[in-house]
């Protein structure tokens, strides 16, 4: 019997193209919570100003997709720093986590185009 290893999405692997230099990326504050993998679609929690996984059923601001987590982060009981693609990019739909049609439309308004 052999063990199968499924390799996670690597940092930035979902990017097909981005703006010159690193204009597409920013440092962000992530809400406390579970580990997140690169390619996680994020929304902005209005009250805290921290990003959390996009949740179309939420009512705290995270129901609107705003950006995509660039590199995976570990779970944490406190806010943590991360990097995200926030504008001017083309991304691979197959490598994103948490995306739906409304999220895709919201990302397009940030000039993040899903291919």
PDB file of N, CA and C in Angstrom:
ATOM      1  N   UNK A   1       0.845  -1.180   0.000  1.00  0.00           N
ATOM      2  CA  UNK A   1       0.000   0.000   0.000  1.00  0.00           C
ATOM      3  C   UNK A   1       0.890   1.243   0.000  1.00  0.00           C
ATOM      4  N   UNK A   2       0.583   2.190  -0.842  1.00  0.00           N
ATOM      5  CA  UNK A   2       1.378   3.414  -0.886  1.00  0.00           C
ATOM      6  C   UNK A   2       0.558   4.586  -0.355  1.00  0.00           C
ATOM      7  N   UNK A   3       1.261   5.523   0.238  1.00  0.00           N
ATOM      8  CA  UNK A   3       0.616   6.735   0.732  1.00  0.00           C
ATOM      9  C   UNK A   3       0.590   7.770  -0.376  1.00  0.00           C
ATOM     10  N   UNK A   4      -0.498   8.498  -0.473  1.00  0.00           N
ATOM     11  CA  UNK A   4      -0.610   9.551  -1.473  1.00  0.00           C
ATOM     12  C   UNK A   4      -0.480  10.889  -0.795  1.00  0.00           C
ATOM     13  N   UNK A   5       0.384  11.718  -1.304  1.00  0.00           N
ATOM     14  CA  UNK A   5       0.585  13.060  -0.774  1.00  0.00           C
ATOM     15  C   UNK A   5      -0.001  14.061  -1.761  1.00  0.00           C
ATOM     16  N   UNK A   6      -0.906  14.892  -1.282  1.00  0.00           N
ATOM     17  CA  UNK A   6      -1.482  15.941  -2.112  1.00  0.00           C
ATOM     18  C   UNK A   6      -0.791  17.240  -1.741  1.00  0.00           C
ATOM     19  N   UNK A   7      -0.069  17.789  -2.681  1.00  0.00           N
ATOM     20  CA  UNK A   7       0.691  18.996  -2.430  1.00  0.00           C
ATOM     21  C   UNK A   7      -0.237  20.212  -2.404  1.00  0.00           C
ATOM     22  N   UNK A   8      -0.100  21.082  -1.393  1.00  0.00           N
ATOM     23  CA  UNK A   8      -0.963  22.266  -1.325  1.00  0.00           C
ATOM     24  C   UNK A   8      -0.583  23.285  -2.398  1.00  0.00           C
ATOM     25  N   UNK A   9      -1.453  24.256  -2.582  1.00  0.00           N
ATOM     26  CA  UNK A   9      -1.165  25.344  -3.518  1.00  0.00           C
ATOM     27  C   UNK A   9       0.016  26.140  -2.963  1.00  0.00           C
ATOM     28  N   UNK A  10       1.009  26.381  -3.782  1.00  0.00           N
ATOM     29  CA  UNK A  10       2.187  27.147  -3.374  1.00  0.00           C
ATOM     30  C   UNK A  10       1.896  28.642  -3.420  1.00  0.00           C
ATOM     31  N   UNK A  11       2.708  29.415  -2.719  1.00  0.00           N
ATOM     32  CA  UNK A  11       2.557  30.868  -2.696  1.00  0.00           C
ATOM     33  C   UNK A  11       2.518  31.411  -4.125  1.00  0.00           C
ATOM     34  N   UNK A  12       1.462  32.144  -4.435  1.00  0.00           N
ATOM     35  CA  UNK A  12       1.333  32.785  -5.733  1.00  0.00           C
ATOM     36  C   UNK A  12       1.088  31.860  -6.909  1.00  0.00           C
ATOM     37  N   UNK A  13       0.951  30.564  -6.676  1.00  0.00           N
ATOM     38  CA  UNK A  13       0.778  29.611  -7.777  1.00  0.00           C
ATOM     39  C   UNK A  13      -0.477  29.903  -8.606  1.00  0.00           C
ATOM     40  N   UNK A  14      -1.479  30.499  -7.996  1.00  0.00           N
ATOM     41  CA  UNK A  14      -2.744  30.806  -8.678  1.00  0.00           C
ATOM     42  C   UNK A  14      -2.634  31.977  -9.645  1.00  0.00           C
ATOM     43  N   UNK A  15      -1.550  32.748  -9.567  1.00  0.00           N
ATOM     44  CA  UNK A  15      -1.375  33.921 -10.430  1.00  0.00           C
ATOM     45  C   UNK A  15      -1.033  33.526 -11.857  1.00  0.00           C
ATOM     46  N   UNK A  16      -1.785  34.044 -12.806  1.00  0.00           N
ATOM     47  CA  UNK A  16      -1.452  33.873 -14.221  1.00  0.00           C
ATOM     48  C   UNK A  16      -0.659  35.073 -14.710  1.00  0.00           C
ATOM     49  N   UNK A  17      -1.027  36.264 -14.231  1.00  0.00           N
ATOM     50  CA  UNK A  17      -0.269  37.485 -14.514  1.00  0.00           C
ATOM     51  C   UNK A  17      -0.636  38.521 -13.464  1.00  0.00           C
ATOM     52  N   UNK A  18       0.254  39.490 -13.281  1.00  0.00           N
ATOM     53  CA  UNK A  18      -0.004  40.586 -12.347  1.00  0.00           C
ATOM     54  C   UNK A  18       0.650  41.852 -12.863  1.00  0.00           C
ATOM     55  N   UNK A  19       0.318  42.971 -12.230  1.00  0.00           N
ATOM     56  CA  UNK A  19       0.876  44.250 -12.637  1.00  0.00           C
ATOM     57  C   UNK A  19       2.383  44.285 -12.470  1.00  0.00           C
ATOM     58  N   UNK A  20       3.014  45.251 -13.127  1.00  0.00           N
ATOM     59  CA  UNK A  20       4.469  45.398 -13.074  1.00  0.00           C
ATOM     60  C   UNK A  20       4.954  45.522 -11.635  1.00  0.00           C
ATOM     61  N   UNK A  21       6.148  44.962 -11.393  1.00  0.00           N
ATOM     62  CA  UNK A  21       6.681  44.973 -10.034  1.00  0.00           C
ATOM     63  C   UNK A  21       5.763  44.153  -9.144  1.00  0.00           C
ATOM     64  N   UNK A  22       5.397  44.721  -8.020  1.00  0.00           N
ATOM     65  CA  UNK A  22       4.463  44.028  -7.128  1.00  0.00           C
ATOM     66  C   UNK A  22       3.268  44.922  -6.812  1.00  0.00           C
ATOM     67  N   UNK A  23       2.831  45.728  -7.795  1.00  0.00           N
ATOM     68  CA  UNK A  23       1.703  46.629  -7.606  1.00  0.00           C
ATOM     69  C   UNK A  23       0.410  45.879  -7.285  1.00  0.00           C
ATOM     70  N   UNK A  24       0.336  44.609  -7.626  1.00  0.00           N
ATOM     71  CA  UNK A  24      -0.870  43.819  -7.400  1.00  0.00           C
ATOM     72  C   UNK A  24      -1.020  43.367  -5.949  1.00  0.00           C
ATOM     73  N   UNK A  25       0.063  43.425  -5.171  1.00  0.00           N
ATOM     74  CA  UNK A  25       0.064  42.850  -3.823  1.00  0.00           C
ATOM     75  C   UNK A  25       0.160  43.903  -2.728  1.00  0.00           C
ATOM     76  N   UNK A  26      -0.391  43.547  -1.550  1.00  0.00           N
ATOM     77  CA  UNK A  26      -0.273  44.390  -0.366  1.00  0.00           C
ATOM     78  C   UNK A  26      -0.157  43.517   0.867  1.00  0.00           C
ATOM     79  N   UNK A  27       0.458  44.075   1.918  1.00  0.00           N
ATOM     80  CA  UNK A  27       0.442  43.432   3.229  1.00  0.00           C
ATOM     81  C   UNK A  27      -0.936  43.678   3.831  1.00  0.00           C
ATOM     82  N   UNK A  28      -1.500  42.654   4.459  1.00  0.00           N
ATOM     83  CA  UNK A  28      -2.838  42.773   5.052  1.00  0.00           C
ATOM     84  C   UNK A  28      -2.832  42.184   6.459  1.00  0.00           C
ATOM     85  N   UNK A  29      -3.845  42.549   7.233  1.00  0.00           N
ATOM     86  CA  UNK A  29      -4.075  41.948   8.546  1.00  0.00           C
ATOM     87  C   UNK A  29      -5.184  40.911   8.402  1.00  0.00           C
ATOM     88  N   UNK A  30      -4.913  39.730   8.898  1.00  0.00           N
ATOM     89  CA  UNK A  30      -5.879  38.632   8.846  1.00  0.00           C
ATOM     90  C   UNK A  30      -6.496  38.420  10.222  1.00  0.00           C
ATOM     91  N   UNK A  31      -7.787  38.174  10.248  1.00  0.00           N
ATOM     92  CA  UNK A  31      -8.492  37.894  11.491  1.00  0.00           C
ATOM     93  C   UNK A  31      -7.968  36.600  12.100  1.00  0.00           C
ATOM     94  N   UNK A  32      -8.022  36.477  13.432  1.00  0.00           N
ATOM     95  CA  UNK A  32      -7.650  35.207  14.060  1.00  0.00           C
ATOM     96  C   UNK A  32      -8.507  34.084  13.495  1.00  0.00           C
ATOM     97  N   UNK A  33      -7.950  32.878  13.474  1.00  0.00           N
ATOM     98  CA  UNK A  33      -8.737  31.759  12.979  1.00  0.00           C
ATOM     99  C   UNK A  33      -7.887  30.613  12.492  1.00  0.00           C
ATOM    100  N   UNK A  34      -8.517  29.776  11.697  1.00  0.00           N
ATOM    101  CA  UNK A  34      -7.883  28.558  11.196  1.00  0.00           C
ATOM    102  C   UNK A  34      -6.804  28.874  10.159  1.00  0.00           C
ATOM    103  N   UNK A  35      -5.987  27.866   9.876  1.00  0.00           N
ATOM    104  CA  UNK A  35      -4.962  28.001   8.842  1.00  0.00           C
ATOM    105  C   UNK A  35      -5.643  28.256   7.498  1.00  0.00           C
ATOM    106  N   UNK A  36      -5.021  29.070   6.676  1.00  0.00           N
ATOM    107  CA  UNK A  36      -5.545  29.400   5.349  1.00  0.00           C
ATOM    108  C   UNK A  36      -4.482  29.089   4.314  1.00  0.00           C
ATOM    109  N   UNK A  37      -4.914  28.582   3.156  1.00  0.00           N
ATOM    110  CA  UNK A  37      -3.955  28.235   2.112  1.00  0.00           C
ATOM    111  C   UNK A  37      -3.898  29.331   1.051  1.00  0.00           C
ATOM    112  N   UNK A  38      -2.770  29.391   0.368  1.00  0.00           N
ATOM    113  CA  UNK A  38      -2.614  30.328  -0.742  1.00  0.00           C
ATOM    114  C   UNK A  38      -3.762  30.123  -1.716  1.00  0.00           C
ATOM    115  N   UNK A  39      -4.334  31.218  -2.196  1.00  0.00           N
ATOM    116  CA  UNK A  39      -5.454  31.128  -3.116  1.00  0.00           C
ATOM    117  C   UNK A  39      -6.811  31.260  -2.445  1.00  0.00           C
ATOM    118  N   UNK A  40      -6.830  31.430  -1.115  1.00  0.00           N
ATOM    119  CA  UNK A  40      -8.092  31.630  -0.394  1.00  0.00           C
ATOM    120  C   UNK A  40      -8.662  32.999  -0.741  1.00  0.00           C
ATOM    121  N   UNK A  41      -9.900  33.041  -1.173  1.00  0.00           N
ATOM    122  CA  UNK A  41     -10.577  34.309  -1.439  1.00  0.00           C
ATOM    123  C   UNK A  41     -10.948  34.918  -0.088  1.00  0.00           C
ATOM    124  N   UNK A  42     -10.682  36.216   0.059  1.00  0.00           N
ATOM    125  CA  UNK A  42     -10.892  36.900   1.334  1.00  0.00           C
ATOM    126  C   UNK A  42     -11.868  38.055   1.204  1.00  0.00           C
ATOM    127  N   UNK A  43     -12.573  38.317   2.308  1.00  0.00           N
ATOM    128  CA  UNK A  43     -13.426  39.488   2.438  1.00  0.00           C
ATOM    129  C   UNK A  43     -12.921  40.315   3.610  1.00  0.00           C
ATOM    130  N   UNK A  44     -13.355  41.562   3.700  1.00  0.00           N
ATOM    131  CA  UNK A  44     -12.899  42.472   4.749  1.00  0.00           C
ATOM    132  C   UNK A  44     -13.974  42.608   5.822  1.00  0.00           C
ATOM    133  N   UNK A  45     -13.645  42.212   7.050  1.00  0.00           N
ATOM    134  CA  UNK A  45     -14.568  42.356   8.176  1.00  0.00           C
ATOM    135  C   UNK A  45     -14.599  43.836   8.544  1.00  0.00           C
ATOM    136  N   UNK A  46     -15.753  44.458   8.370  1.00  0.00           N
ATOM    137  CA  UNK A  46     -15.891  45.902   8.527  1.00  0.00           C
ATOM    138  C   UNK A  46     -15.500  46.386   9.924  1.00  0.00           C
ATOM    139  N   UNK A  47     -15.969  45.730  10.958  1.00  0.00           N
ATOM    140  CA  UNK A  47     -15.741  46.194  12.328  1.00  0.00           C
ATOM    141  C   UNK A  47     -14.270  46.174  12.734  1.00  0.00           C
ATOM    142  N   UNK A  48     -13.530  45.167  12.291  1.00  0.00           N
ATOM    143  CA  UNK A  48     -12.130  45.018  12.716  1.00  0.00           C
ATOM    144  C   UNK A  48     -11.126  45.543  11.707  1.00  0.00           C
ATOM    145  N   UNK A  49     -11.533  45.659  10.433  1.00  0.00           N
ATOM    146  CA  UNK A  49     -10.584  46.036   9.389  1.00  0.00           C
ATOM    147  C   UNK A  49      -9.625  44.907   9.035  1.00  0.00           C
ATOM    148  N   UNK A  50      -9.962  43.682   9.455  1.00  0.00           N
ATOM    149  CA  UNK A  50      -9.127  42.518   9.173  1.00  0.00           C
ATOM    150  C   UNK A  50      -9.808  41.652   8.113  1.00  0.00           C
ATOM    151  N   UNK A  51      -8.987  40.946   7.354  1.00  0.00           N
ATOM    152  CA  UNK A  51      -9.503  40.072   6.313  1.00  0.00           C
ATOM    153  C   UNK A  51      -9.783  38.686   6.875  1.00  0.00           C
ATOM    154  N   UNK A  52     -10.831  38.071   6.354  1.00  0.00           N
ATOM    155  CA  UNK A  52     -11.243  36.721   6.748  1.00  0.00           C
ATOM    156  C   UNK A  52     -11.696  35.995   5.491  1.00  0.00           C
ATOM    157  N   UNK A  53     -11.820  34.665   5.552  1.00  0.00           N
ATOM    158  CA  UNK A  53     -12.307  33.951   4.367  1.00  0.00           C
ATOM    159  C   UNK A  53     -13.633  34.530   3.873  1.00  0.00           C
ATOM    160  N   UNK A  54     -13.713  34.712   2.584  1.00  0.00           N
ATOM    161  CA  UNK A  54     -14.946  35.190   1.938  1.00  0.00           C
ATOM    162  C   UNK A  54     -16.076  34.231   2.280  1.00  0.00           C
ATOM    163  N   UNK A  55     -17.201  34.802   2.735  1.00  0.00           N
ATOM    164  CA  UNK A  55     -18.367  33.997   3.097  1.00  0.00           C
ATOM    165  C   UNK A  55     -19.614  34.723   2.612  1.00  0.00           C
ATOM    166  N   UNK A  56     -20.200  34.279   1.499  1.00  0.00           N
ATOM    167  CA  UNK A  56     -21.348  34.983   0.926  1.00  0.00           C
ATOM    168  C   UNK A  56     -22.561  35.044   1.850  1.00  0.00           C
ATOM    169  N   UNK A  57     -22.587  34.223   2.915  1.00  0.00           N
ATOM    170  CA  UNK A  57     -23.713  34.224   3.849  1.00  0.00           C
ATOM    171  C   UNK A  57     -23.469  35.125   5.056  1.00  0.00           C
ATOM    172  N   UNK A  58     -22.277  35.677   5.176  1.00  0.00           N
ATOM    173  CA  UNK A  58     -21.931  36.522   6.325  1.00  0.00           C
ATOM    174  C   UNK A  58     -22.635  37.874   6.229  1.00  0.00           C
ATOM    175  N   UNK A  59     -22.628  38.592   7.325  1.00  0.00           N
ATOM    176  CA  UNK A  59     -23.197  39.937   7.359  1.00  0.00           C
ATOM    177  C   UNK A  59     -22.255  40.900   8.059  1.00  0.00           C
ATOM    178  N   UNK A  60     -20.946  40.598   7.998  1.00  0.00           N
ATOM    179  CA  UNK A  60     -19.954  41.418   8.696  1.00  0.00           C
ATOM    180  C   UNK A  60     -18.976  42.108   7.747  1.00  0.00           C
ATOM    181  N   UNK A  61     -19.250  42.062   6.459  1.00  0.00           N
ATOM    182  CA  UNK A  61     -18.357  42.630   5.449  1.00  0.00           C
ATOM    183  C   UNK A  61     -17.634  41.561   4.656  1.00  0.00           C
ATOM    184  N   UNK A  62     -17.410  40.392   5.274  1.00  0.00           N
ATOM    185  CA  UNK A  62     -16.686  39.325   4.572  1.00  0.00           C
ATOM    186  C   UNK A  62     -17.550  38.655   3.509  1.00  0.00           C
ATOM    187  N   UNK A  63     -18.788  39.114   3.351  1.00  0.00           N
ATOM    188  CA  UNK A  63     -19.659  38.575   2.301  1.00  0.00           C
ATOM    189  C   UNK A  63     -19.320  39.152   0.920  1.00  0.00           C
ATOM    190  N   UNK A  64     -18.374  40.085   0.874  1.00  0.00           N
ATOM    191  CA  UNK A  64     -17.918  40.660  -0.392  1.00  0.00           C
ATOM    192  C   UNK A  64     -16.457  40.289  -0.599  1.00  0.00           C
ATOM    193  N   UNK A  65     -16.157  39.575  -1.674  1.00  0.00           N
ATOM    194  CA  UNK A  65     -14.771  39.190  -1.976  1.00  0.00           C
ATOM    195  C   UNK A  65     -13.956  40.440  -2.297  1.00  0.00           C
ATOM    196  N   UNK A  66     -12.791  40.571  -1.660  1.00  0.00           N
ATOM    197  CA  UNK A  66     -11.945  41.752  -1.843  1.00  0.00           C
ATOM    198  C   UNK A  66     -10.567  41.423  -2.410  1.00  0.00           C
ATOM    199  N   UNK A  67     -10.039  40.246  -2.087  1.00  0.00           N
ATOM    200  CA  UNK A  67      -8.672  39.927  -2.502  1.00  0.00           C
ATOM    201  C   UNK A  67      -8.435  38.431  -2.367  1.00  0.00           C
ATOM    202  N   UNK A  68      -7.205  38.006  -2.682  1.00  0.00           N
ATOM    203  CA  UNK A  68      -6.829  36.592  -2.636  1.00  0.00           C
ATOM    204  C   UNK A  68      -5.529  36.462  -1.851  1.00  0.00           C
ATOM    205  N   UNK A  69      -5.517  35.561  -0.888  1.00  0.00           N
ATOM    206  CA  UNK A  69      -4.335  35.329  -0.070  1.00  0.00           C
ATOM    207  C   UNK A  69      -3.189  34.816  -0.937  1.00  0.00           C
ATOM    208  N   UNK A  70      -2.035  35.488  -0.875  1.00  0.00           N
ATOM    209  CA  UNK A  70      -0.890  35.139  -1.712  1.00  0.00           C
ATOM    210  C   UNK A  70      -0.172  33.882  -1.220  1.00  0.00           C
ATOM    211  N   UNK A  71       0.046  33.792   0.092  1.00  0.00           N
ATOM    212  CA  UNK A  71       0.790  32.664   0.668  1.00  0.00           C
ATOM    213  C   UNK A  71       0.036  32.123   1.879  1.00  0.00           C
ATOM    214  N   UNK A  72       0.156  30.850   2.116  1.00  0.00           N
ATOM    215  CA  UNK A  72      -0.532  30.206   3.236  1.00  0.00           C
ATOM    216  C   UNK A  72      -0.101  30.798   4.573  1.00  0.00           C
ATOM    217  N   UNK A  73      -1.011  30.752   5.556  1.00  0.00           N
ATOM    218  CA  UNK A  73      -0.723  31.198   6.923  1.00  0.00           C
ATOM    219  C   UNK A  73      -1.206  30.137   7.899  1.00  0.00           C
ATOM    220  N   UNK A  74      -0.523  30.042   9.024  1.00  0.00           N
ATOM    221  CA  UNK A  74      -0.891  29.082  10.067  1.00  0.00           C
ATOM    222  C   UNK A  74      -2.094  29.582  10.859  1.00  0.00           C
ATOM    223  N   UNK A  75      -2.737  28.674  11.569  1.00  0.00           N
ATOM    224  CA  UNK A  75      -3.840  29.075  12.439  1.00  0.00           C
ATOM    225  C   UNK A  75      -3.290  29.942  13.568  1.00  0.00           C
ATOM    226  N   UNK A  76      -4.174  30.783  14.129  1.00  0.00           N
ATOM    227  CA  UNK A  76      -3.730  31.692  15.177  1.00  0.00           C
ATOM    228  C   UNK A  76      -4.920  32.164  15.998  1.00  0.00           C
ATOM    229  N   UNK A  77      -4.666  32.398  17.293  1.00  0.00           N
ATOM    230  CA  UNK A  77      -5.691  32.950  18.175  1.00  0.00           C
ATOM    231  C   UNK A  77      -5.675  34.470  18.170  1.00  0.00           C
ATOM    232  N   UNK A  78      -4.707  35.055  17.488  1.00  0.00           N
ATOM    233  CA  UNK A  78      -4.595  36.515  17.396  1.00  0.00           C
ATOM    234  C   UNK A  78      -4.486  36.919  15.922  1.00  0.00           C
ATOM    235  N   UNK A  79      -4.697  38.191  15.654  1.00  0.00           N
ATOM    236  CA  UNK A  79      -4.563  38.690  14.282  1.00  0.00           C
ATOM    237  C   UNK A  79      -3.154  38.382  13.769  1.00  0.00           C
ATOM    238  N   UNK A  80      -3.034  38.200  12.468  1.00  0.00           N
ATOM    239  CA  UNK A  80      -1.736  37.870  11.865  1.00  0.00           C
ATOM    240  C   UNK A  80      -1.558  38.663  10.582  1.00  0.00           C
ATOM    241  N   UNK A  81      -0.331  38.788  10.150  1.00  0.00           N
ATOM    242  CA  UNK A  81      -0.029  39.495   8.903  1.00  0.00           C
ATOM    243  C   UNK A  81       0.008  38.491   7.761  1.00  0.00           C
ATOM    244  N   UNK A  82      -0.329  38.984   6.579  1.00  0.00           N
ATOM    245  CA  UNK A  82      -0.268  38.166   5.392  1.00  0.00           C
ATOM    246  C   UNK A  82      -0.050  39.054   4.184  1.00  0.00           C
ATOM    247  N   UNK A  83       0.019  38.447   3.028  1.00  0.00           N
ATOM    248  CA  UNK A  83       0.133  39.167   1.764  1.00  0.00           C
ATOM    249  C   UNK A  83      -1.036  38.723   0.899  1.00  0.00           C
ATOM    250  N   UNK A  84      -1.566  39.665   0.126  1.00  0.00           N
ATOM    251  CA  UNK A  84      -2.700  39.341  -0.725  1.00  0.00           C
ATOM    252  C   UNK A  84      -2.576  40.031  -2.069  1.00  0.00           C
ATOM    253  N   UNK A  85      -3.173  39.422  -3.068  1.00  0.00           N
ATOM    254  CA  UNK A  85      -3.323  40.040  -4.381  1.00  0.00           C
ATOM    255  C   UNK A  85      -4.614  40.853  -4.294  1.00  0.00           C
ATOM    256  N   UNK A  86      -4.487  42.166  -4.434  1.00  0.00           N
ATOM    257  CA  UNK A  86      -5.622  43.063  -4.210  1.00  0.00           C
ATOM    258  C   UNK A  86      -6.094  43.789  -5.469  1.00  0.00           C
ATOM    259  N   UNK A  87      -5.303  43.731  -6.573  1.00  0.00           N
ATOM    260  CA  UNK A  87      -5.674  44.458  -7.796  1.00  0.00           C
ATOM    261  C   UNK A  87      -4.820  43.999  -8.972  1.00  0.00           C
ATOM    262  N   UNK A  88      -5.275  44.328 -10.166  1.00  0.00           N
ATOM    263  CA  UNK A  88      -4.492  44.182 -11.395  1.00  0.00           C
ATOM    264  C   UNK A  88      -3.843  42.806 -11.568  1.00  0.00           C
ATOM    265  N   UNK A  89      -4.672  41.765 -11.641  1.00  0.00           N
ATOM    266  CA  UNK A  89      -4.121  40.416 -11.800  1.00  0.00           C
ATOM    267  C   UNK A  89      -5.115  39.524 -12.537  1.00  0.00           C
ATOM    268  N   UNK A  90      -4.556  38.485 -13.165  1.00  0.00           N
ATOM    269  CA  UNK A  90      -5.338  37.388 -13.721  1.00  0.00           C
ATOM    270  C   UNK A  90      -4.996  36.168 -12.884  1.00  0.00           C
ATOM    271  N   UNK A  91      -6.029  35.411 -12.488  1.00  0.00           N
ATOM    272  CA  UNK A  91      -5.817  34.276 -11.601  1.00  0.00           C
ATOM    273  C   UNK A  91      -6.505  33.021 -12.147  1.00  0.00           C
ATOM    274  N   UNK A  92      -5.992  31.883 -11.733  1.00  0.00           N
ATOM    275  CA  UNK A  92      -6.537  30.592 -12.159  1.00  0.00           C
ATOM    276  C   UNK A  92      -7.665  30.168 -11.226  1.00  0.00           C
ATOM    277  N   UNK A  93      -8.848  30.029 -11.779  1.00  0.00           N
ATOM    278  CA  UNK A  93     -10.018  29.618 -10.990  1.00  0.00           C
ATOM    279  C   UNK A  93      -9.777  28.289 -10.271  1.00  0.00           C
ATOM    280  N   UNK A  94      -9.113  27.361 -10.923  1.00  0.00           N
ATOM    281  CA  UNK A  94      -8.901  26.017 -10.371  1.00  0.00           C
ATOM    282  C   UNK A  94      -8.059  26.021  -9.097  1.00  0.00           C
ATOM    283  N   UNK A  95      -7.288  27.081  -8.869  1.00  0.00           N
ATOM    284  CA  UNK A  95      -6.401  27.119  -7.708  1.00  0.00           C
ATOM    285  C   UNK A  95      -6.904  28.049  -6.607  1.00  0.00           C
ATOM    286  N   UNK A  96      -8.142  28.519  -6.728  1.00  0.00           N
ATOM    287  CA  UNK A  96      -8.722  29.396  -5.714  1.00  0.00           C
ATOM    288  C   UNK A  96      -9.616  28.594  -4.773  1.00  0.00           C
ATOM    289  N   UNK A  97      -9.688  29.040  -3.529  1.00  0.00           N
ATOM    290  CA  UNK A  97     -10.536  28.408  -2.521  1.00  0.00           C
ATOM    291  C   UNK A  97     -11.624  29.388  -2.107  1.00  0.00           C
ATOM    292  N   UNK A  98     -12.871  28.923  -2.124  1.00  0.00           N
ATOM    293  CA  UNK A  98     -13.977  29.734  -1.630  1.00  0.00           C
ATOM    294  C   UNK A  98     -14.622  30.635  -2.660  1.00  0.00           C
ATOM    295  N   UNK A  99     -14.333  30.433  -3.926  1.00  0.00           N
ATOM    296  CA  UNK A  99     -14.868  31.315  -4.971  1.00  0.00           C
ATOM    297  C   UNK A  99     -16.240  30.851  -5.438  1.00  0.00           C
ATOM    298  N   UNK A 100     -17.161  31.801  -5.606  1.00  0.00           N
ATOM    299  CA  UNK A 100     -18.440  31.542  -6.260  1.00  0.00           C
ATOM    300  C   UNK A 100     -18.655  32.655  -7.290  1.00  0.00           C
ATOM    301  N   UNK A 101     -19.769  32.638  -7.982  1.00  0.00           N
ATOM    302  CA  UNK A 101     -20.015  33.613  -9.045  1.00  0.00           C
ATOM    303  C   UNK A 101     -20.046  35.045  -8.516  1.00  0.00           C
ATOM    304  N   UNK A 102     -20.693  35.264  -7.368  1.00  0.00           N
ATOM    305  CA  UNK A 102     -20.723  36.616  -6.789  1.00  0.00           C
ATOM    306  C   UNK A 102     -19.322  37.066  -6.392  1.00  0.00           C
ATOM    307  N   UNK A 103     -18.550  36.148  -5.853  1.00  0.00           N
ATOM    308  CA  UNK A 103     -17.167  36.467  -5.494  1.00  0.00           C
ATOM    309  C   UNK A 103     -16.341  36.821  -6.712  1.00  0.00           C
ATOM    310  N   UNK A 104     -16.561  36.090  -7.794  1.00  0.00           N
ATOM    311  CA  UNK A 104     -15.843  36.371  -9.039  1.00  0.00           C
ATOM    312  C   UNK A 104     -16.167  37.775  -9.548  1.00  0.00           C
ATOM    313  N   UNK A 105     -17.441  38.151  -9.490  1.00  0.00           N
ATOM    314  CA  UNK A 105     -17.851  39.496  -9.919  1.00  0.00           C
ATOM    315  C   UNK A 105     -17.250  40.564  -9.024  1.00  0.00           C
ATOM    316  N   UNK A 106     -17.227  40.319  -7.717  1.00  0.00           N
ATOM    317  CA  UNK A 106     -16.651  41.294  -6.785  1.00  0.00           C
ATOM    318  C   UNK A 106     -15.149  41.454  -7.029  1.00  0.00           C
ATOM    319  N   UNK A 107     -14.444  40.354  -7.293  1.00  0.00           N
ATOM    320  CA  UNK A 107     -13.007  40.447  -7.585  1.00  0.00           C
ATOM    321  C   UNK A 107     -12.767  41.227  -8.868  1.00  0.00           C
ATOM    322  N   UNK A 108     -13.645  41.056  -9.858  1.00  0.00           N
ATOM    323  CA  UNK A 108     -13.503  41.791 -11.117  1.00  0.00           C
ATOM    324  C   UNK A 108     -13.563  43.301 -10.882  1.00  0.00           C
ATOM    325  N   UNK A 109     -14.348  43.739  -9.892  1.00  0.00           N
ATOM    326  CA  UNK A 109     -14.415  45.166  -9.587  1.00  0.00           C
ATOM    327  C   UNK A 109     -13.097  45.676  -8.998  1.00  0.00           C
ATOM    328  N   UNK A 110     -12.247  44.763  -8.512  1.00  0.00           N
ATOM    329  CA  UNK A 110     -10.913  45.092  -8.013  1.00  0.00           C
ATOM    330  C   UNK A 110      -9.870  44.875  -9.130  1.00  0.00           C
ATOM    331  N   UNK A 111     -10.335  44.589 -10.322  1.00  0.00           N
ATOM    332  CA  UNK A 111      -9.472  44.285 -11.466  1.00  0.00           C
ATOM    333  C   UNK A 111      -8.645  43.024 -11.228  1.00  0.00           C
ATOM    334  N   UNK A 112      -9.279  42.055 -10.550  1.00  0.00           N
ATOM    335  CA  UNK A 112      -8.729  40.706 -10.422  1.00  0.00           C
ATOM    336  C   UNK A 112      -9.626  39.826 -11.282  1.00  0.00           C
ATOM    337  N   UNK A 113      -9.075  39.347 -12.385  1.00  0.00           N
ATOM    338  CA  UNK A 113      -9.853  38.616 -13.374  1.00  0.00           C
ATOM    339  C   UNK A 113      -9.611  37.124 -13.242  1.00  0.00           C
ATOM    340  N   UNK A 114     -10.690  36.374 -13.088  1.00  0.00           N
ATOM    341  CA  UNK A 114     -10.603  34.916 -12.936  1.00  0.00           C
ATOM    342  C   UNK A 114     -10.648  34.286 -14.315  1.00  0.00           C
ATOM    343  N   UNK A 115      -9.707  33.417 -14.596  1.00  0.00           N
ATOM    344  CA  UNK A 115      -9.635  32.716 -15.890  1.00  0.00           C
ATOM    345  C   UNK A 115      -9.873  31.238 -15.678  1.00  0.00           C
TER     346      UNK A 115
END
